[in-house]
Amino acid sequence: MIVLDPVDTLRRVPFFTVLPGDELRALAAHCVARRLGKEEMLVAEGDACDGLFIVQSGAIKVFKMAENGREQVLVIERAGSTVGELSIFDGGTFPASAVAVEDSTLLFLPKKEFMDLCRRNSEVALAVIRTLAWRFRYLAELVEELSLKEVSQRLAGFLLDRAQRLGVQTRRGVEFPLEVTNQQIGAEIGTVRDLVSRNLRRFVDRGLIRLERRKVIGCWCKEGFQLGNNSRLPSRAALSFRRWGRLR
């Protein structure tokens, strides 16, 4: 098993990047490593918050769960991301649950050490404020997505995001993997599995995408479409796909 350097992990956290090496090493000495298997819970909504979790490897899903079992994914945190800073500052419990979606390793930094650092280092404190502001902005955009856009538009945005991050241009179109289930997609875009299946079929019927085993082929050309590090404006076909909900 590969042993990850806690100092390297802390250096990837946005509000610790301002710290010199000796302070990072001192901070790392207070951290405790924790390993989670896939689908193992990190925290449950309402749990007391005793410190900050820092993702070293893997992926942690932060989500809300309704009484009827319906799940809404808030964010997937990966290496260099943190879980728990909000509850540290307001003194409350965890406002959402968190679970590993793949085998993961984390560092746990006790609340006292984190708060002491913020009190003596204003640059760290300001960086934390920027992170919290970003999270607020992200959640405001998520509320807009869930409340003001139809399922078809949210699904189109989900697929386009994956195409931009993972897509490869081929003669058939823009191909990208889709290894998550329709239920997992529904949890991420705020709907149920049946509506995901129905709208995927509508995309196929309209010739916007083709579905193969664990793969999507976007039926638009690469010209003008953002792929990987080639930052360009979305093509007309891709923009039409994003606005597909208006075409029904």
Short mmCIF file of C-alpha atoms in Angstrom, two decimals:
data_model
loop_
_atom_site.label_atom_id
_atom_site.label_comp_id
_atom_site.label_asym_id
_atom_site.label_seq_id
_atom_site.Cartn_x
_atom_site.Cartn_y
_atom_site.Cartn_z
CA MET A 1 0.00 0.00 0.00
CA ILE A 2 1.32 3.43 -0.99
CA VAL A 3 1.91 5.74 1.97
CA LEU A 4 0.93 9.32 1.14
CA ASP A 5 2.95 12.21 2.56
CA PRO A 6 0.65 14.32 4.79
CA VAL A 7 2.73 17.45 4.09
CA ASP A 8 2.15 17.08 0.35
CA THR A 9 -1.56 16.61 1.03
CA LEU A 10 -1.78 19.75 3.18
CA ARG A 11 0.11 21.73 0.54
CA ARG A 12 -2.72 20.97 -1.94
CA VAL A 13 -5.37 22.51 0.32
CA PRO A 14 -6.07 26.08 -0.89
CA PHE A 15 -5.94 27.68 2.56
CA PHE A 16 -2.72 25.91 3.58
CA THR A 17 -0.69 26.82 0.48
CA VAL A 18 0.45 30.07 2.16
CA LEU A 19 2.25 28.14 4.90
CA PRO A 20 6.03 27.54 4.70
CA GLY A 21 7.38 24.01 4.87
CA ASP A 22 8.20 24.00 8.59
CA GLU A 23 4.67 25.09 9.53
CA LEU A 24 3.17 22.49 7.21
CA ARG A 25 5.26 19.80 8.88
CA ALA A 26 4.18 21.01 12.32
CA LEU A 27 0.54 20.95 11.22
CA ALA A 28 0.96 17.48 9.71
CA ALA A 29 2.19 16.22 13.08
CA HIS A 30 -1.29 16.90 14.50
CA CYS A 31 -3.08 15.02 11.71
CA VAL A 32 -4.40 11.49 12.00
CA ALA A 33 -4.74 9.32 8.90
CA ARG A 34 -8.02 7.54 8.23
CA ARG A 35 -8.87 5.01 5.53
CA LEU A 36 -12.34 4.34 4.20
CA GLY A 37 -13.52 1.55 1.94
CA LYS A 38 -15.95 2.19 -0.89
CA GLU A 39 -19.44 3.10 0.46
CA GLU A 40 -18.11 3.50 4.02
CA MET A 41 -19.56 6.48 5.88
CA LEU A 42 -17.29 9.31 6.95
CA VAL A 43 -19.91 11.30 8.88
CA ALA A 44 -23.70 11.35 9.14
CA GLU A 45 -25.81 14.48 9.08
CA GLY A 46 -26.19 15.73 12.67
CA ASP A 47 -22.89 14.27 13.90
CA ALA A 48 -20.75 16.51 16.09
CA CYS A 49 -17.80 18.11 14.30
CA ASP A 50 -14.50 17.66 16.13
CA GLY A 51 -12.18 18.74 13.33
CA LEU A 52 -11.39 19.08 9.65
CA PHE A 53 -11.18 16.19 7.20
CA ILE A 54 -8.76 16.55 4.28
CA VAL A 55 -9.04 14.16 1.34
CA GLN A 56 -5.71 12.55 0.44
CA SER A 57 -6.92 10.14 -2.23
CA GLY A 58 -10.19 8.73 -3.52
CA ALA A 59 -13.49 10.59 -3.51
CA ILE A 60 -15.97 11.63 -0.82
CA LYS A 61 -19.61 12.29 -1.67
CA VAL A 62 -21.38 14.93 0.44
CA PHE A 63 -25.15 14.50 0.29
CA LYS A 64 -28.54 15.07 1.88
CA MET A 65 -31.01 12.23 2.37
CA ALA A 66 -34.79 12.68 2.58
CA GLU A 67 -37.00 10.57 4.83
CA ASN A 68 -38.29 8.69 1.79
CA GLY A 69 -34.73 7.68 0.89
CA ARG A 70 -34.26 10.12 -1.97
CA GLU A 71 -30.72 11.42 -2.13
CA GLN A 72 -29.34 14.75 -3.34
CA VAL A 73 -25.62 14.95 -3.98
CA LEU A 74 -24.15 18.32 -2.99
CA VAL A 75 -20.56 17.79 -4.09
CA ILE A 76 -17.90 15.14 -4.71
CA GLU A 77 -14.69 16.06 -2.88
CA ARG A 78 -11.34 14.75 -4.15
CA ALA A 79 -7.67 15.04 -3.20
CA GLY A 80 -6.85 18.42 -1.70
CA SER A 81 -10.46 19.17 -0.76
CA THR A 82 -11.83 19.47 2.76
CA VAL A 83 -14.94 18.43 4.66
CA GLY A 84 -16.13 20.11 7.84
CA GLU A 85 -14.87 23.71 7.86
CA LEU A 86 -18.40 25.16 8.04
CA SER A 87 -19.27 23.24 11.19
CA ILE A 88 -15.95 24.16 12.80
CA PHE A 89 -16.69 27.88 12.49
CA ASP A 90 -20.39 27.95 13.39
CA GLY A 91 -20.05 25.36 16.17
CA GLY A 92 -22.90 23.27 14.77
CA THR A 93 -23.17 19.67 13.67
CA PHE A 94 -22.45 18.37 10.18
CA PRO A 95 -25.22 19.73 7.91
CA ALA A 96 -24.94 16.81 5.49
CA SER A 97 -23.67 13.25 5.35
CA ALA A 98 -20.44 12.14 3.66
CA VAL A 99 -19.52 8.73 2.26
CA ALA A 100 -16.60 7.33 0.28
CA VAL A 101 -17.58 6.56 -3.30
CA GLU A 102 -14.29 4.73 -3.81
CA ASP A 103 -11.50 3.55 -1.54
CA SER A 104 -10.21 6.74 0.08
CA THR A 105 -7.67 8.06 2.55
CA LEU A 106 -8.12 11.22 4.61
CA LEU A 107 -6.31 13.28 7.20
CA PHE A 108 -8.13 14.45 10.32
CA LEU A 109 -6.97 17.75 11.81
CA PRO A 110 -8.44 18.43 15.29
CA LYS A 111 -10.60 21.52 15.65
CA LYS A 112 -8.35 23.19 18.23
CA GLU A 113 -5.23 23.06 16.03
CA PHE A 114 -7.14 24.36 13.02
CA MET A 115 -8.72 27.25 14.95
CA ASP A 116 -5.40 28.16 16.60
CA LEU A 117 -3.80 28.35 13.15
CA CYS A 118 -6.56 30.66 11.86
CA ARG A 119 -6.20 32.94 14.89
CA ARG A 120 -2.44 33.42 14.49
CA ASN A 121 -2.29 33.50 10.68
CA SER A 122 -4.60 35.99 8.98
CA GLU A 123 -3.65 34.75 5.49
CA VAL A 124 -4.97 31.29 6.33
CA ALA A 125 -8.13 32.80 7.82
CA LEU A 126 -8.76 34.88 4.69
CA ALA A 127 -8.16 31.84 2.49
CA VAL A 128 -10.74 29.91 4.50
CA ILE A 129 -13.22 32.77 4.04
CA ARG A 130 -12.62 32.63 0.28
CA THR A 131 -13.27 28.88 0.32
CA LEU A 132 -16.51 29.34 2.26
CA ALA A 133 -17.57 32.12 -0.14
CA TRP A 134 -16.91 29.80 -3.08
CA ARG A 135 -19.00 27.08 -1.44
CA PHE A 136 -21.86 29.54 -0.89
CA ARG A 137 -21.70 30.62 -4.55
CA TYR A 138 -21.64 26.99 -5.68
CA LEU A 139 -24.67 26.10 -3.54
CA ALA A 140 -26.55 29.16 -4.85
CA GLU A 141 -25.94 27.90 -8.39
CA LEU A 142 -27.04 24.41 -7.35
CA VAL A 143 -30.32 25.81 -5.97
CA GLU A 144 -30.87 27.58 -9.28
CA GLU A 145 -30.23 24.35 -11.19
CA LEU A 146 -32.62 22.32 -9.05
CA SER A 147 -35.43 24.86 -8.77
CA LEU A 148 -35.42 26.73 -12.08
CA LYS A 149 -34.27 24.21 -14.68
CA GLU A 150 -36.12 21.18 -15.98
CA VAL A 151 -34.73 17.66 -15.62
CA SER A 152 -33.81 17.47 -19.31
CA GLN A 153 -31.71 20.63 -19.04
CA ARG A 154 -29.97 19.45 -15.87
CA LEU A 155 -29.21 16.09 -17.48
CA ALA A 156 -27.87 17.79 -20.61
CA GLY A 157 -25.61 19.94 -18.44
CA PHE A 158 -24.40 16.85 -16.56
CA LEU A 159 -23.51 15.06 -19.81
CA LEU A 160 -21.83 18.12 -21.32
CA ASP A 161 -19.72 18.57 -18.21
CA ARG A 162 -18.48 14.98 -18.50
CA ALA A 163 -17.88 15.44 -22.23
CA GLN A 164 -15.76 18.53 -21.58
CA ARG A 165 -13.72 16.82 -18.87
CA LEU A 166 -13.43 13.29 -20.23
CA GLY A 167 -14.44 13.44 -23.89
CA VAL A 168 -12.32 12.24 -26.79
CA GLN A 169 -13.03 13.31 -30.37
CA THR A 170 -13.53 10.36 -32.72
CA ARG A 171 -15.03 9.97 -36.18
CA ARG A 172 -18.33 9.10 -34.50
CA GLY A 173 -18.47 12.21 -32.32
CA VAL A 174 -17.34 13.13 -28.81
CA GLU A 175 -17.03 9.89 -26.80
CA PHE A 176 -16.84 9.79 -23.02
CA PRO A 177 -17.37 7.17 -20.30
CA LEU A 178 -20.57 6.98 -18.25
CA GLU A 179 -19.95 4.37 -15.59
CA VAL A 180 -22.46 5.67 -13.04
CA THR A 181 -25.99 4.29 -12.77
CA ASN A 182 -29.13 6.24 -13.65
CA GLN A 183 -29.94 6.33 -9.95
CA GLN A 184 -26.55 7.94 -9.20
CA ILE A 185 -27.08 10.48 -11.98
CA GLY A 186 -30.51 11.26 -10.54
CA ALA A 187 -29.01 11.86 -7.10
CA GLU A 188 -26.53 14.30 -8.59
CA ILE A 189 -28.99 16.32 -10.70
CA GLY A 190 -31.90 16.18 -8.25
CA THR A 191 -34.37 13.75 -9.81
CA VAL A 192 -35.31 10.07 -9.85
CA ARG A 193 -33.96 7.15 -11.88
CA ASP A 194 -37.02 6.81 -14.12
CA LEU A 195 -36.82 10.42 -15.30
CA VAL A 196 -33.12 10.02 -16.07
CA SER A 197 -33.88 6.92 -18.17
CA ARG A 198 -36.75 8.63 -19.96
CA ASN A 199 -34.73 11.73 -20.85
CA LEU A 200 -31.71 9.74 -21.99
CA ARG A 201 -34.01 7.86 -24.35
CA ARG A 202 -35.37 11.17 -25.65
CA PHE A 203 -31.83 12.40 -26.30
CA VAL A 204 -31.16 9.21 -28.27
CA ASP A 205 -34.43 9.49 -30.23
CA ARG A 206 -33.56 13.05 -31.22
CA GLY A 207 -30.14 11.98 -32.45
CA LEU A 208 -28.28 14.07 -29.88
CA ILE A 209 -26.40 11.15 -28.34
CA ARG A 210 -25.80 7.44 -28.83
CA LEU A 211 -25.48 5.08 -25.89
CA GLU A 212 -23.16 2.11 -25.75
CA ARG A 213 -22.13 -0.01 -22.81
CA ARG A 214 -20.82 2.47 -20.20
CA LYS A 215 -20.16 5.03 -22.92
CA VAL A 216 -21.91 8.04 -24.46
CA ILE A 217 -21.24 9.32 -27.96
CA GLY A 218 -22.20 12.98 -28.34
CA CYS A 219 -23.39 13.60 -31.88
CA TRP A 220 -21.75 16.99 -32.28
CA CYS A 221 -18.45 17.93 -33.88
CA LYS A 222 -15.38 19.00 -31.98
CA GLU A 223 -15.17 22.34 -33.78
CA GLY A 224 -15.75 25.06 -31.22
CA PHE A 225 -16.43 22.55 -28.46
CA GLN A 226 -14.48 22.64 -25.22
CA LEU A 227 -12.51 19.45 -24.64
CA GLY A 228 -9.79 18.88 -22.07
CA ASN A 229 -7.43 21.84 -21.92
CA ASN A 230 -8.53 23.25 -25.31
CA SER A 231 -10.70 26.08 -23.98
CA ARG A 232 -13.15 27.14 -26.66
CA LEU A 233 -16.75 28.24 -26.70
CA PRO A 234 -19.32 25.42 -26.98
CA SER A 235 -20.41 24.62 -30.51
CA ARG A 236 -23.92 25.49 -31.69
CA ALA A 237 -24.87 21.81 -31.49
CA ALA A 238 -23.61 21.56 -27.89
CA LEU A 239 -25.45 24.72 -26.88
CA SER A 240 -28.62 23.36 -28.47
CA PHE A 241 -28.13 20.19 -26.46
CA ARG A 242 -27.78 22.18 -23.22
CA ARG A 243 -31.07 23.96 -24.01
CA TRP A 244 -32.75 20.74 -25.09
CA GLY A 245 -35.57 21.12 -22.55
CA ARG A 246 -36.99 23.92 -24.67
CA LEU A 247 -37.18 21.70 -27.76
CA ARG A 248 -39.62 19.11 -26.49
#
